[in-house]
C-alpha cells in the first residue's frame, strides 16, 4: 500500500513539473530549477553470500547555488557552476537467505530522502560532467522475511553517497543524466522551468 501511494505521488509530481516546463534557452546554470525523474539500478549486499540485485526510482529538484561557479575561467574555457539538489529514492533490493535448513528470497525496501551539492563542469552549453555528494537518511523495511529463520536485521540511519555524473541538455529545457555512485547507477530525465 505504501509503495503504491509513493509511486502515485511521485508520478503526479513529475507530471505537474513536465506540464509547467518552459522551453526557453537561458543555458546551463542560469538561475532555472530542474526536476529530474530517476531510474535507480543498484546492488545490495547479502551479508553471507555477496551482491544481489536492486531496482528503484526517484526524483530530484535541482537549484543553482553558485551559477558563476568557483573558477574564473576566460573565454573558451570550461565553465563551472554549483547546484543544490534534493529529493529521494525508493529502492527494492532482492536477497537470498541460505543458511541450512532455510533457503528463501526476501526484499529490502529503502526510502532515502536526500540533499546534495553538485559541481558542474560545462564542456559546452549542452554537456557537463560533475562530482556530487549527497547526505541522506534511509528508512527501510523487509518483505518476505521468514521469521522461523530468526529475527531480521534492522537498519535506519544517515548515509553519504559520493557520485560522478554527466548531463546532456539535448533541448533547451530537457536533459538526460547518468550518475554512478556508491548506491548504484541512476538514469534520469530532467525538465527545467
Short mmCIF file of C-alpha atoms in Angstrom, two decimals:
data_model
loop_
_atom_site.label_atom_id
_atom_site.label_comp_id
_atom_site.label_asym_id
_atom_site.label_seq_id
_atom_site.Cartn_x
_atom_site.Cartn_y
_atom_site.Cartn_z
CA UNK A 1 0.00 0.00 0.00
CA UNK A 2 2.80 2.43 0.91
CA UNK A 3 4.61 1.65 -2.35
CA UNK A 4 1.53 2.43 -4.45
CA UNK A 5 0.94 5.69 -2.61
CA UNK A 6 4.57 6.79 -3.07
CA UNK A 7 4.51 5.79 -6.75
CA UNK A 8 1.30 7.78 -7.33
CA UNK A 9 2.66 10.87 -5.55
CA UNK A 10 5.94 10.80 -7.49
CA UNK A 11 4.13 10.33 -10.82
CA UNK A 12 1.81 13.27 -10.06
CA UNK A 13 4.77 15.47 -9.13
CA UNK A 14 6.64 14.60 -12.34
CA UNK A 15 3.55 15.21 -14.50
CA UNK A 16 2.97 18.62 -12.91
CA UNK A 17 6.59 19.57 -13.47
CA UNK A 18 6.50 18.44 -17.10
CA UNK A 19 3.34 20.45 -17.73
CA UNK A 20 4.91 23.63 -16.36
CA UNK A 21 8.32 23.23 -18.03
CA UNK A 22 9.42 26.17 -20.18
CA UNK A 23 11.22 25.76 -23.48
CA UNK A 24 13.34 28.91 -23.32
CA UNK A 25 17.09 28.51 -23.58
CA UNK A 26 18.89 30.58 -20.99
CA UNK A 27 21.67 27.98 -20.97
CA UNK A 28 23.09 25.89 -18.17
CA UNK A 29 23.20 27.18 -14.63
CA UNK A 30 21.36 30.45 -15.35
CA UNK A 31 19.01 30.53 -12.36
CA UNK A 32 16.48 27.92 -13.50
CA UNK A 33 15.36 24.98 -11.43
CA UNK A 34 15.20 21.48 -12.86
CA UNK A 35 13.10 18.50 -11.83
CA UNK A 36 14.60 15.10 -12.68
CA UNK A 37 12.96 11.68 -12.54
CA UNK A 38 15.38 8.78 -11.96
CA UNK A 39 15.56 5.06 -12.56
CA UNK A 40 17.92 3.51 -10.00
CA UNK A 41 19.93 0.36 -10.74
CA UNK A 42 21.83 -0.75 -7.68
CA UNK A 43 23.37 -3.64 -5.91
CA UNK A 44 22.52 -4.56 -2.36
CA UNK A 45 24.79 -6.65 -0.24
CA UNK A 46 23.85 -10.06 1.10
CA UNK A 47 25.98 -10.36 4.23
CA UNK A 48 26.59 -14.11 3.80
CA UNK A 49 26.69 -14.58 0.05
CA UNK A 50 27.66 -11.40 -1.79
CA UNK A 51 25.88 -8.92 -4.01
CA UNK A 52 22.31 -9.25 -5.19
CA UNK A 53 20.19 -7.04 -7.46
CA UNK A 54 18.31 -3.82 -6.76
CA UNK A 55 15.98 -1.51 -8.69
CA UNK A 56 14.02 1.62 -7.90
CA UNK A 57 13.01 5.13 -8.88
CA UNK A 58 13.43 8.61 -7.51
CA UNK A 59 13.06 12.29 -8.08
CA UNK A 60 15.27 15.33 -7.51
CA UNK A 61 14.84 19.08 -7.70
CA UNK A 62 18.00 21.00 -8.61
CA UNK A 63 18.57 24.70 -7.94
CA UNK A 64 21.59 26.88 -8.81
CA UNK A 65 23.68 27.61 -5.72
CA UNK A 66 26.55 29.47 -7.44
CA UNK A 67 25.68 29.85 -11.17
CA UNK A 68 29.01 31.57 -11.88
CA UNK A 69 30.92 28.76 -10.17
CA UNK A 70 34.14 28.87 -8.22
CA UNK A 71 36.61 29.11 -11.09
CA UNK A 72 37.00 32.30 -13.07
CA UNK A 73 37.78 30.86 -16.50
CA UNK A 74 38.46 33.00 -19.52
CA UNK A 75 36.83 32.91 -22.93
CA UNK A 76 36.69 29.41 -24.43
CA UNK A 77 37.48 27.64 -21.18
CA UNK A 78 35.34 25.18 -19.28
CA UNK A 79 32.71 26.98 -17.17
CA UNK A 80 31.69 25.66 -13.76
CA UNK A 81 28.65 26.05 -11.53
CA UNK A 82 27.50 24.74 -8.15
CA UNK A 83 23.97 23.37 -7.67
CA UNK A 84 21.93 22.20 -4.70
CA UNK A 85 19.84 19.10 -5.37
CA UNK A 86 17.29 17.45 -3.07
CA UNK A 87 14.73 14.69 -3.36
CA UNK A 88 14.61 10.98 -2.66
CA UNK A 89 14.63 7.40 -3.92
CA UNK A 90 12.56 4.30 -3.28
CA UNK A 91 14.68 1.20 -3.95
CA UNK A 92 13.95 -2.52 -3.63
CA UNK A 93 16.89 -4.90 -3.11
CA UNK A 94 16.48 -8.66 -3.62
CA UNK A 95 18.42 -11.11 -1.45
CA UNK A 96 18.63 -14.84 -0.72
CA UNK A 97 18.89 -16.29 2.76
CA UNK A 98 20.90 -19.52 2.55
CA UNK A 99 21.58 -20.99 5.95
CA UNK A 100 20.51 -24.60 6.48
CA UNK A 101 17.73 -25.55 6.73
CA UNK A 102 16.46 -22.25 5.23
CA UNK A 103 16.82 -21.12 1.63
CA UNK A 104 14.41 -18.38 0.53
CA UNK A 105 14.30 -14.98 -1.14
CA UNK A 106 13.34 -11.71 0.51
CA UNK A 107 13.40 -8.00 -0.27
CA UNK A 108 14.59 -4.89 1.49
CA UNK A 109 12.68 -1.70 0.66
CA UNK A 110 14.61 1.52 1.25
CA UNK A 111 13.15 5.04 1.23
CA UNK A 112 16.00 7.55 1.03
CA UNK A 113 15.31 11.29 1.28
CA UNK A 114 18.50 13.21 0.45
CA UNK A 115 20.14 16.53 -0.37
CA UNK A 116 23.45 17.17 -2.06
CA UNK A 117 25.81 19.60 -3.74
CA UNK A 118 27.00 19.05 -7.31
CA UNK A 119 29.88 20.85 -9.00
CA UNK A 120 29.18 21.05 -12.75
CA UNK A 121 31.94 21.48 -15.34
CA UNK A 122 30.25 22.64 -18.56
CA UNK A 123 32.31 21.44 -21.54
CA UNK A 124 29.77 23.13 -23.83
CA UNK A 125 26.28 24.65 -23.44
CA UNK A 126 24.86 21.12 -23.76
CA UNK A 127 27.32 18.86 -21.93
CA UNK A 128 28.55 18.82 -18.32
CA UNK A 129 30.44 16.44 -16.04
CA UNK A 130 30.05 16.64 -12.28
CA UNK A 131 31.04 15.17 -8.94
CA UNK A 132 28.28 15.19 -6.30
CA UNK A 133 28.00 14.42 -2.60
CA UNK A 134 24.59 13.55 -1.10
CA UNK A 135 23.65 13.33 2.56
CA UNK A 136 20.50 11.37 3.32
CA UNK A 137 18.58 9.24 5.76
CA UNK A 138 17.44 5.70 4.94
CA UNK A 139 14.19 4.22 6.24
CA UNK A 140 13.73 0.54 5.44
CA UNK A 141 11.51 -2.49 5.84
CA UNK A 142 11.59 -6.17 4.88
CA UNK A 143 9.22 -8.03 2.57
CA UNK A 144 9.20 -11.85 2.59
CA UNK A 145 11.48 -12.47 5.58
CA UNK A 146 10.90 -15.90 7.14
CA UNK A 147 10.62 -15.33 10.90
CA UNK A 148 11.39 -19.02 11.50
CA UNK A 149 14.99 -18.22 10.46
CA UNK A 150 15.27 -15.75 13.35
CA UNK A 151 14.77 -12.07 13.80
CA UNK A 152 15.70 -10.00 10.79
CA UNK A 153 18.36 -7.31 10.97
CA UNK A 154 17.13 -3.73 11.10
CA UNK A 155 18.66 -0.59 9.69
CA UNK A 156 17.80 3.08 9.55
CA UNK A 157 20.27 5.91 9.55
CA UNK A 158 22.29 8.59 7.85
CA UNK A 159 24.31 7.89 4.72
CA UNK A 160 26.72 9.72 2.41
CA UNK A 161 26.74 8.95 -1.30
CA UNK A 162 29.56 10.28 -3.47
CA UNK A 163 28.87 10.07 -7.20
CA UNK A 164 30.04 11.16 -10.64
CA UNK A 165 27.65 12.18 -13.37
CA UNK A 166 27.03 13.51 -16.85
CA UNK A 167 24.35 15.95 -18.05
CA UNK A 168 23.41 16.15 -21.74
CA UNK A 169 20.98 19.02 -22.43
CA UNK A 170 19.53 17.82 -25.76
CA UNK A 171 16.81 20.52 -25.77
CA UNK A 172 16.86 23.93 -24.06
CA UNK A 173 14.64 22.73 -21.19
CA UNK A 174 15.24 18.96 -21.29
CA UNK A 175 18.28 16.95 -20.26
CA UNK A 176 19.39 13.36 -19.86
CA UNK A 177 21.58 12.43 -16.91
CA UNK A 178 23.68 9.43 -16.00
CA UNK A 179 25.08 9.12 -12.49
CA UNK A 180 27.30 6.46 -10.93
CA UNK A 181 27.57 6.43 -7.14
CA UNK A 182 28.19 4.19 -4.19
CA UNK A 183 24.49 3.19 -4.19
CA UNK A 184 24.47 2.14 -7.87
CA UNK A 185 23.78 3.71 -11.26
CA UNK A 186 20.99 6.19 -11.99
CA UNK A 187 19.48 7.26 -15.33
CA UNK A 188 17.47 10.48 -15.30
CA UNK A 189 15.32 12.74 -17.45
CA UNK A 190 15.20 16.38 -16.33
CA UNK A 191 12.85 19.24 -17.16
CA UNK A 192 13.96 22.83 -16.49
CA UNK A 193 11.44 25.53 -15.61
#
